[in-house]
Amino acid sequence: MRREYPEAPIVGVGAVVIQGNHVLLVRRGKDPLKGRWSLPGGALELGESLEQGVVREVFEECCLNVDPVAVVEVFDKITRGADGKIQYHYVLVDFLCKCAGGSPQCASDAEDARWVEREQLNSHSSYNLEPFTVTVIEKAFRMAAEAAL
C-alpha cells in the first residue's frame, strides 16, 4: 500500500515509552515529519495486532524491547499536498509502553533516538515537538503515575 497519496487510510502505531521522568523520542528519517522529533512508531503490517506492531516498530527504530501497557490516544493525522489532495492519512493508536530491555540506538527510519527529560518537552526546547504530541506524552506520564510504572 502506498503511504503517500494512499487510496485508503493507513493504521499506524506509536509508543510513548516512559522511564522515570524520561520519554523516548526519535528524530524521523523519512516523511512524514522527516527530521522532526516525535514518538517512535509506524504502519501496522497485515496480520499484526496493534500491540505486536508497536513492539516491532520500537525495536526496529530504537533497538529497545517494550511492553505495551495501555492505549493513550487514538486520532487521525491527515496531511494535504500543495494540490489539495490527501498526501498522507493515518489513523494512529498511541500506546503507553514500559521499557523491557535494551538502550536507545537509532536504527531503521530514525536519525536519532534518545531518552528526553519531561522538562525538556516545552515549546521552547530544541525538540520542537508538535503540540498534540506533547499533550499525548503528558497524558501518558499521568497514566504511568497512576499505574505506578
Short mmCIF file of N, CA and C in Angstrom, two decimals:
data_model
loop_
_atom_site.label_atom_id
_atom_site.label_comp_id
_atom_site.label_asym_id
_atom_site.label_seq_id
_atom_site.Cartn_x
_atom_site.Cartn_y
_atom_site.Cartn_z
N MET A 1 0.83 -1.18 0.00
CA MET A 1 0.00 0.00 0.00
C MET A 1 0.89 1.25 0.00
N ARG A 2 0.53 2.19 -0.85
CA ARG A 2 1.27 3.45 -0.91
C ARG A 2 1.00 4.28 0.33
N ARG A 3 2.04 4.83 0.91
CA ARG A 3 1.87 5.71 2.07
C ARG A 3 1.57 7.13 1.62
N GLU A 4 2.24 7.57 0.56
CA GLU A 4 2.00 8.91 0.04
C GLU A 4 0.90 8.84 -1.01
N TYR A 5 -0.09 9.71 -0.87
CA TYR A 5 -1.29 9.72 -1.71
C TYR A 5 -1.94 8.33 -1.72
N PRO A 6 -2.28 7.84 -0.53
CA PRO A 6 -2.85 6.49 -0.42
C PRO A 6 -4.29 6.44 -0.93
N GLU A 7 -4.75 5.23 -1.21
CA GLU A 7 -6.13 5.02 -1.63
C GLU A 7 -7.06 4.86 -0.44
N ALA A 8 -6.50 4.58 0.74
CA ALA A 8 -7.28 4.41 1.96
C ALA A 8 -6.41 4.82 3.15
N PRO A 9 -7.01 5.12 4.28
CA PRO A 9 -6.21 5.43 5.47
C PRO A 9 -5.32 4.26 5.86
N ILE A 10 -4.19 4.58 6.48
CA ILE A 10 -3.24 3.58 6.95
C ILE A 10 -3.27 3.59 8.47
N VAL A 11 -3.33 2.39 9.07
CA VAL A 11 -3.30 2.29 10.53
C VAL A 11 -1.85 2.34 10.98
N GLY A 12 -1.58 3.22 11.92
CA GLY A 12 -0.24 3.35 12.48
C GLY A 12 -0.27 3.21 13.99
N VAL A 13 0.87 2.84 14.55
CA VAL A 13 1.00 2.73 16.00
C VAL A 13 2.16 3.59 16.45
N GLY A 14 2.03 4.13 17.65
CA GLY A 14 3.09 4.92 18.25
C GLY A 14 3.31 4.48 19.67
N ALA A 15 4.52 4.71 20.17
CA ALA A 15 4.87 4.29 21.53
C ALA A 15 5.29 5.49 22.36
N VAL A 16 4.65 5.64 23.50
CA VAL A 16 5.09 6.61 24.49
C VAL A 16 5.79 5.78 25.57
N VAL A 17 7.09 5.64 25.41
CA VAL A 17 7.87 4.80 26.32
C VAL A 17 8.37 5.69 27.46
N ILE A 18 7.87 5.41 28.65
CA ILE A 18 8.19 6.21 29.84
C ILE A 18 9.16 5.42 30.70
N GLN A 19 10.20 6.11 31.14
CA GLN A 19 11.16 5.51 32.08
C GLN A 19 11.51 6.59 33.10
N GLY A 20 10.89 6.49 34.28
CA GLY A 20 11.08 7.52 35.29
C GLY A 20 10.52 8.84 34.81
N ASN A 21 11.37 9.86 34.75
CA ASN A 21 10.98 11.19 34.30
C ASN A 21 11.40 11.44 32.85
N HIS A 22 11.61 10.36 32.08
CA HIS A 22 12.07 10.46 30.70
C HIS A 22 11.09 9.79 29.75
N VAL A 23 11.09 10.27 28.52
CA VAL A 23 10.30 9.67 27.44
C VAL A 23 11.25 9.41 26.27
N LEU A 24 11.00 8.37 25.54
CA LEU A 24 11.81 8.03 24.38
C LEU A 24 11.33 8.83 23.17
N LEU A 25 12.25 9.55 22.53
CA LEU A 25 11.94 10.28 21.30
C LEU A 25 12.88 9.83 20.19
N VAL A 26 12.38 9.95 18.96
CA VAL A 26 13.20 9.66 17.78
C VAL A 26 13.13 10.85 16.84
N ARG A 27 14.22 11.06 16.10
CA ARG A 27 14.20 12.04 15.02
C ARG A 27 13.92 11.27 13.74
N ARG A 28 12.81 11.59 13.11
CA ARG A 28 12.35 10.86 11.92
C ARG A 28 13.35 10.95 10.77
N GLY A 29 13.55 9.81 10.12
CA GLY A 29 14.44 9.74 8.98
C GLY A 29 13.71 9.75 7.65
N LYS A 30 12.38 9.67 7.70
CA LYS A 30 11.57 9.64 6.47
C LYS A 30 10.32 10.48 6.67
N ASP A 31 9.72 10.89 5.57
CA ASP A 31 8.45 11.60 5.63
C ASP A 31 7.34 10.63 6.00
N PRO A 32 6.28 11.08 6.63
CA PRO A 32 6.08 12.46 7.04
C PRO A 32 6.91 12.81 8.27
N LEU A 33 7.16 14.08 8.48
CA LEU A 33 7.91 14.62 9.61
C LEU A 33 9.41 14.32 9.56
N LYS A 34 9.97 14.11 8.38
CA LYS A 34 11.40 13.84 8.25
C LYS A 34 12.20 14.95 8.95
N GLY A 35 13.14 14.52 9.79
CA GLY A 35 13.99 15.46 10.51
C GLY A 35 13.40 16.01 11.79
N ARG A 36 12.13 15.73 12.05
CA ARG A 36 11.46 16.23 13.26
C ARG A 36 11.51 15.18 14.36
N TRP A 37 11.49 15.63 15.60
CA TRP A 37 11.43 14.74 16.75
C TRP A 37 10.00 14.32 16.97
N SER A 38 9.82 13.06 17.33
CA SER A 38 8.48 12.52 17.54
C SER A 38 8.59 11.25 18.38
N LEU A 39 7.47 10.59 18.52
CA LEU A 39 7.42 9.29 19.19
C LEU A 39 7.79 8.20 18.20
N PRO A 40 8.41 7.12 18.64
CA PRO A 40 8.68 6.01 17.72
C PRO A 40 7.37 5.34 17.32
N GLY A 41 7.33 4.85 16.09
CA GLY A 41 6.15 4.16 15.61
C GLY A 41 6.15 4.05 14.11
N GLY A 42 5.09 3.48 13.58
CA GLY A 42 4.98 3.32 12.14
C GLY A 42 3.72 2.57 11.78
N ALA A 43 3.68 2.11 10.55
CA ALA A 43 2.49 1.46 10.00
C ALA A 43 2.37 0.01 10.47
N LEU A 44 1.14 -0.35 10.75
CA LEU A 44 0.81 -1.72 11.12
C LEU A 44 0.95 -2.61 9.89
N GLU A 45 1.46 -3.82 10.07
CA GLU A 45 1.59 -4.77 8.97
C GLU A 45 0.39 -5.71 8.96
N LEU A 46 0.07 -6.23 7.79
CA LEU A 46 -1.04 -7.15 7.63
C LEU A 46 -0.88 -8.35 8.55
N GLY A 47 -1.93 -8.69 9.30
CA GLY A 47 -1.92 -9.85 10.19
C GLY A 47 -1.32 -9.57 11.56
N GLU A 48 -0.92 -8.34 11.81
CA GLU A 48 -0.26 -7.98 13.05
C GLU A 48 -1.26 -7.28 13.98
N SER A 49 -1.24 -7.62 15.26
CA SER A 49 -2.09 -6.91 16.21
C SER A 49 -1.47 -5.53 16.48
N LEU A 50 -2.26 -4.63 17.05
CA LEU A 50 -1.75 -3.31 17.40
C LEU A 50 -0.56 -3.43 18.35
N GLU A 51 -0.69 -4.29 19.36
CA GLU A 51 0.39 -4.47 20.34
C GLU A 51 1.65 -5.03 19.68
N GLN A 52 1.49 -6.02 18.81
CA GLN A 52 2.65 -6.58 18.11
C GLN A 52 3.32 -5.51 17.24
N GLY A 53 2.50 -4.68 16.61
CA GLY A 53 3.03 -3.63 15.74
C GLY A 53 3.86 -2.61 16.51
N VAL A 54 3.37 -2.19 17.68
CA VAL A 54 4.11 -1.18 18.44
C VAL A 54 5.42 -1.77 18.98
N VAL A 55 5.40 -3.02 19.41
CA VAL A 55 6.62 -3.69 19.88
C VAL A 55 7.64 -3.77 18.73
N ARG A 56 7.19 -4.20 17.56
CA ARG A 56 8.09 -4.32 16.39
C ARG A 56 8.66 -2.96 16.00
N GLU A 57 7.80 -1.95 15.90
CA GLU A 57 8.25 -0.63 15.46
C GLU A 57 9.30 -0.04 16.39
N VAL A 58 9.10 -0.15 17.70
CA VAL A 58 10.08 0.40 18.64
C VAL A 58 11.40 -0.34 18.51
N PHE A 59 11.34 -1.66 18.36
CA PHE A 59 12.59 -2.42 18.22
C PHE A 59 13.29 -2.05 16.91
N GLU A 60 12.54 -1.95 15.81
CA GLU A 60 13.15 -1.61 14.52
C GLU A 60 13.76 -0.21 14.52
N GLU A 61 13.10 0.74 15.16
CA GLU A 61 13.60 2.12 15.14
C GLU A 61 14.65 2.40 16.21
N CYS A 62 14.54 1.74 17.37
CA CYS A 62 15.35 2.13 18.53
C CYS A 62 16.12 1.00 19.20
N CYS A 63 15.95 -0.24 18.74
CA CYS A 63 16.62 -1.40 19.34
C CYS A 63 16.23 -1.61 20.80
N LEU A 64 15.02 -1.19 21.17
CA LEU A 64 14.51 -1.39 22.53
C LEU A 64 13.39 -2.41 22.52
N ASN A 65 13.33 -3.22 23.56
CA ASN A 65 12.19 -4.10 23.77
C ASN A 65 11.22 -3.37 24.69
N VAL A 66 9.94 -3.37 24.33
CA VAL A 66 8.94 -2.70 25.15
C VAL A 66 7.75 -3.61 25.38
N ASP A 67 7.03 -3.30 26.46
CA ASP A 67 5.77 -3.96 26.76
C ASP A 67 4.67 -2.89 26.70
N PRO A 68 3.69 -3.04 25.78
CA PRO A 68 2.57 -2.11 25.76
C PRO A 68 1.73 -2.28 27.02
N VAL A 69 1.32 -1.16 27.61
CA VAL A 69 0.55 -1.18 28.86
C VAL A 69 -0.90 -0.81 28.61
N ALA A 70 -1.13 0.28 27.87
CA ALA A 70 -2.49 0.77 27.64
C ALA A 70 -2.50 1.74 26.47
N VAL A 71 -3.66 1.90 25.85
CA VAL A 71 -3.83 2.90 24.79
C VAL A 71 -3.92 4.27 25.43
N VAL A 72 -3.11 5.20 24.93
CA VAL A 72 -3.12 6.59 25.42
C VAL A 72 -4.09 7.42 24.60
N GLU A 73 -4.04 7.27 23.27
CA GLU A 73 -4.84 8.11 22.38
C GLU A 73 -5.02 7.43 21.03
N VAL A 74 -6.15 7.72 20.39
CA VAL A 74 -6.43 7.29 19.01
C VAL A 74 -6.84 8.55 18.25
N PHE A 75 -6.21 8.79 17.09
CA PHE A 75 -6.52 10.02 16.36
C PHE A 75 -6.17 9.88 14.88
N ASP A 76 -6.66 10.84 14.09
CA ASP A 76 -6.35 10.93 12.66
C ASP A 76 -5.20 11.89 12.44
N LYS A 77 -4.35 11.60 11.49
CA LYS A 77 -3.31 12.53 11.04
C LYS A 77 -3.47 12.61 9.53
N ILE A 78 -4.06 13.71 9.07
CA ILE A 78 -4.34 13.89 7.64
C ILE A 78 -3.56 15.10 7.15
N THR A 79 -2.76 14.89 6.11
CA THR A 79 -1.96 15.96 5.52
C THR A 79 -2.30 16.09 4.05
N ARG A 80 -2.54 17.32 3.63
CA ARG A 80 -2.83 17.59 2.22
C ARG A 80 -1.58 18.12 1.53
N GLY A 81 -1.41 17.71 0.27
CA GLY A 81 -0.31 18.21 -0.54
C GLY A 81 -0.64 19.60 -1.08
N ALA A 82 0.29 20.19 -1.79
CA ALA A 82 0.10 21.52 -2.37
C ALA A 82 -1.09 21.57 -3.31
N ASP A 83 -1.43 20.43 -3.91
CA ASP A 83 -2.56 20.36 -4.85
C ASP A 83 -3.90 20.18 -4.14
N GLY A 84 -3.88 20.09 -2.80
CA GLY A 84 -5.11 19.93 -2.04
C GLY A 84 -5.53 18.48 -1.84
N LYS A 85 -4.88 17.55 -2.53
CA LYS A 85 -5.21 16.13 -2.38
C LYS A 85 -4.60 15.58 -1.09
N ILE A 86 -5.19 14.50 -0.60
CA ILE A 86 -4.69 13.86 0.62
C ILE A 86 -3.33 13.23 0.32
N GLN A 87 -2.29 13.78 0.94
CA GLN A 87 -0.94 13.25 0.75
C GLN A 87 -0.65 12.11 1.71
N TYR A 88 -1.09 12.28 2.98
CA TYR A 88 -0.93 11.24 3.99
C TYR A 88 -2.23 11.18 4.79
N HIS A 89 -2.66 9.96 5.14
CA HIS A 89 -3.80 9.79 6.03
C HIS A 89 -3.54 8.57 6.90
N TYR A 90 -3.26 8.86 8.17
CA TYR A 90 -3.01 7.80 9.13
C TYR A 90 -4.07 7.84 10.22
N VAL A 91 -4.50 6.67 10.66
CA VAL A 91 -5.27 6.53 11.88
C VAL A 91 -4.27 5.94 12.87
N LEU A 92 -3.93 6.73 13.89
CA LEU A 92 -2.83 6.38 14.80
C LEU A 92 -3.34 5.97 16.17
N VAL A 93 -2.71 4.93 16.70
CA VAL A 93 -3.02 4.43 18.03
C VAL A 93 -1.72 4.51 18.83
N ASP A 94 -1.69 5.42 19.82
CA ASP A 94 -0.50 5.58 20.65
C ASP A 94 -0.67 4.80 21.94
N PHE A 95 0.36 4.03 22.28
CA PHE A 95 0.38 3.19 23.47
C PHE A 95 1.36 3.70 24.50
N LEU A 96 0.96 3.65 25.77
CA LEU A 96 1.90 3.79 26.86
C LEU A 96 2.66 2.47 26.92
N CYS A 97 4.00 2.56 26.94
CA CYS A 97 4.82 1.35 26.98
C CYS A 97 5.87 1.50 28.07
N LYS A 98 6.28 0.35 28.60
CA LYS A 98 7.41 0.36 29.53
C LYS A 98 8.57 -0.36 28.86
N CYS A 99 9.76 0.09 29.15
CA CYS A 99 10.97 -0.49 28.58
C CYS A 99 11.20 -1.86 29.21
N ALA A 100 11.44 -2.86 28.36
CA ALA A 100 11.68 -4.22 28.83
C ALA A 100 13.10 -4.67 28.54
N GLY A 101 13.95 -3.76 28.04
CA GLY A 101 15.34 -4.11 27.79
C GLY A 101 15.94 -3.39 26.62
N GLY A 102 17.25 -3.18 26.69
CA GLY A 102 17.98 -2.52 25.64
C GLY A 102 18.27 -1.07 25.98
N SER A 103 19.02 -0.42 25.10
CA SER A 103 19.27 1.01 25.24
C SER A 103 19.03 1.65 23.88
N PRO A 104 18.51 2.89 23.86
CA PRO A 104 18.12 3.51 22.58
C PRO A 104 19.30 3.67 21.62
N GLN A 105 19.09 3.20 20.42
CA GLN A 105 20.03 3.39 19.32
C GLN A 105 19.19 3.65 18.09
N CYS A 106 19.61 4.56 17.25
CA CYS A 106 18.81 4.79 16.04
C CYS A 106 19.07 3.64 15.07
N ALA A 107 17.99 3.18 14.48
CA ALA A 107 18.06 2.08 13.52
C ALA A 107 17.21 2.49 12.31
N SER A 108 16.42 1.60 11.75
CA SER A 108 15.64 1.90 10.56
C SER A 108 14.70 3.07 10.79
N ASP A 109 14.56 3.93 9.82
CA ASP A 109 13.62 5.05 9.82
C ASP A 109 13.90 6.13 10.85
N ALA A 110 14.96 6.02 11.62
CA ALA A 110 15.26 7.04 12.64
C ALA A 110 16.68 7.56 12.45
N GLU A 111 16.83 8.89 12.57
CA GLU A 111 18.16 9.51 12.50
C GLU A 111 18.80 9.57 13.88
N ASP A 112 17.98 9.55 14.92
CA ASP A 112 18.47 9.61 16.29
C ASP A 112 17.39 9.06 17.21
N ALA A 113 17.78 8.56 18.36
CA ALA A 113 16.84 8.05 19.37
C ALA A 113 17.47 8.33 20.72
N ARG A 114 16.66 8.88 21.64
CA ARG A 114 17.20 9.19 22.97
C ARG A 114 16.11 9.36 24.01
N TRP A 115 16.53 9.20 25.28
CA TRP A 115 15.66 9.49 26.40
C TRP A 115 15.70 10.99 26.63
N VAL A 116 14.54 11.59 26.79
CA VAL A 116 14.44 13.04 26.98
C VAL A 116 13.69 13.31 28.27
N GLU A 117 14.24 14.22 29.09
CA GLU A 117 13.59 14.58 30.34
C GLU A 117 12.26 15.29 30.07
N ARG A 118 11.30 15.02 30.90
CA ARG A 118 9.96 15.61 30.77
C ARG A 118 10.03 17.14 30.68
N GLU A 119 10.90 17.74 31.46
CA GLU A 119 11.01 19.20 31.49
C GLU A 119 11.51 19.78 30.16
N GLN A 120 12.13 18.97 29.33
CA GLN A 120 12.67 19.44 28.05
C GLN A 120 11.64 19.41 26.92
N LEU A 121 10.39 19.09 27.22
CA LEU A 121 9.36 18.96 26.18
C LEU A 121 8.63 20.26 25.89
N ASN A 122 8.93 21.32 26.60
CA ASN A 122 8.19 22.57 26.40
C ASN A 122 8.40 23.13 25.00
N SER A 123 7.59 24.09 24.64
CA SER A 123 7.58 24.63 23.27
C SER A 123 8.88 25.34 22.91
N HIS A 124 9.71 25.68 23.90
CA HIS A 124 10.95 26.39 23.61
C HIS A 124 12.15 25.45 23.51
N SER A 125 11.91 24.15 23.62
CA SER A 125 13.03 23.22 23.57
C SER A 125 13.48 22.98 22.13
N SER A 126 14.66 22.42 22.01
CA SER A 126 15.21 22.13 20.68
C SER A 126 14.51 20.94 20.02
N TYR A 127 13.66 20.23 20.76
CA TYR A 127 12.97 19.08 20.18
C TYR A 127 11.78 19.52 19.32
N ASN A 128 11.26 20.71 19.55
CA ASN A 128 10.21 21.29 18.71
C ASN A 128 9.12 20.28 18.34
N LEU A 129 8.58 19.64 19.36
CA LEU A 129 7.53 18.64 19.15
C LEU A 129 6.22 19.30 18.74
N GLU A 130 5.41 18.56 17.99
CA GLU A 130 4.07 19.02 17.67
C GLU A 130 3.33 19.19 19.01
N PRO A 131 2.52 20.25 19.17
CA PRO A 131 1.79 20.45 20.43
C PRO A 131 0.95 19.24 20.82
N PHE A 132 0.31 18.59 19.85
CA PHE A 132 -0.51 17.43 20.17
C PHE A 132 0.36 16.29 20.72
N THR A 133 1.58 16.15 20.21
CA THR A 133 2.48 15.10 20.70
C THR A 133 2.81 15.33 22.17
N VAL A 134 3.06 16.58 22.54
CA VAL A 134 3.34 16.91 23.95
C VAL A 134 2.13 16.57 24.81
N THR A 135 0.92 16.86 24.32
CA THR A 135 -0.30 16.54 25.05
C THR A 135 -0.42 15.03 25.28
N VAL A 136 -0.13 14.24 24.27
CA VAL A 136 -0.19 12.78 24.38
C VAL A 136 0.86 12.29 25.38
N ILE A 137 2.07 12.84 25.32
CA ILE A 137 3.13 12.44 26.24
C ILE A 137 2.75 12.78 27.68
N GLU A 138 2.21 13.97 27.90
CA GLU A 138 1.80 14.36 29.26
C GLU A 138 0.70 13.44 29.78
N LYS A 139 -0.24 13.07 28.91
CA LYS A 139 -1.29 12.13 29.30
C LYS A 139 -0.67 10.79 29.70
N ALA A 140 0.32 10.34 28.93
CA ALA A 140 0.99 9.07 29.23
C ALA A 140 1.74 9.14 30.56
N PHE A 141 2.39 10.28 30.86
CA PHE A 141 3.05 10.42 32.16
C PHE A 141 2.04 10.29 33.29
N ARG A 142 0.86 10.89 33.14
CA ARG A 142 -0.18 10.78 34.18
C ARG A 142 -0.64 9.33 34.32
N MET A 143 -0.85 8.65 33.18
CA MET A 143 -1.26 7.25 33.21
C MET A 143 -0.19 6.38 33.88
N ALA A 144 1.08 6.65 33.56
CA ALA A 144 2.18 5.87 34.15
C ALA A 144 2.22 6.06 35.66
N ALA A 145 1.99 7.29 36.12
CA ALA A 145 1.99 7.56 37.57
C ALA A 145 0.85 6.82 38.25
N GLU A 146 -0.33 6.82 37.61
CA GLU A 146 -1.48 6.12 38.18
C GLU A 146 -1.25 4.62 38.23
N ALA A 147 -0.54 4.08 37.24
CA ALA A 147 -0.27 2.64 37.19
C ALA A 147 1.00 2.27 37.97
N ALA A 148 1.67 3.28 38.52
CA ALA A 148 2.91 3.08 39.28
C ALA A 148 3.98 2.38 38.45
N LEU A 149 4.14 2.83 37.19
CA LEU A 149 5.17 2.24 36.32
C LEU A 149 6.53 2.87 36.59
#
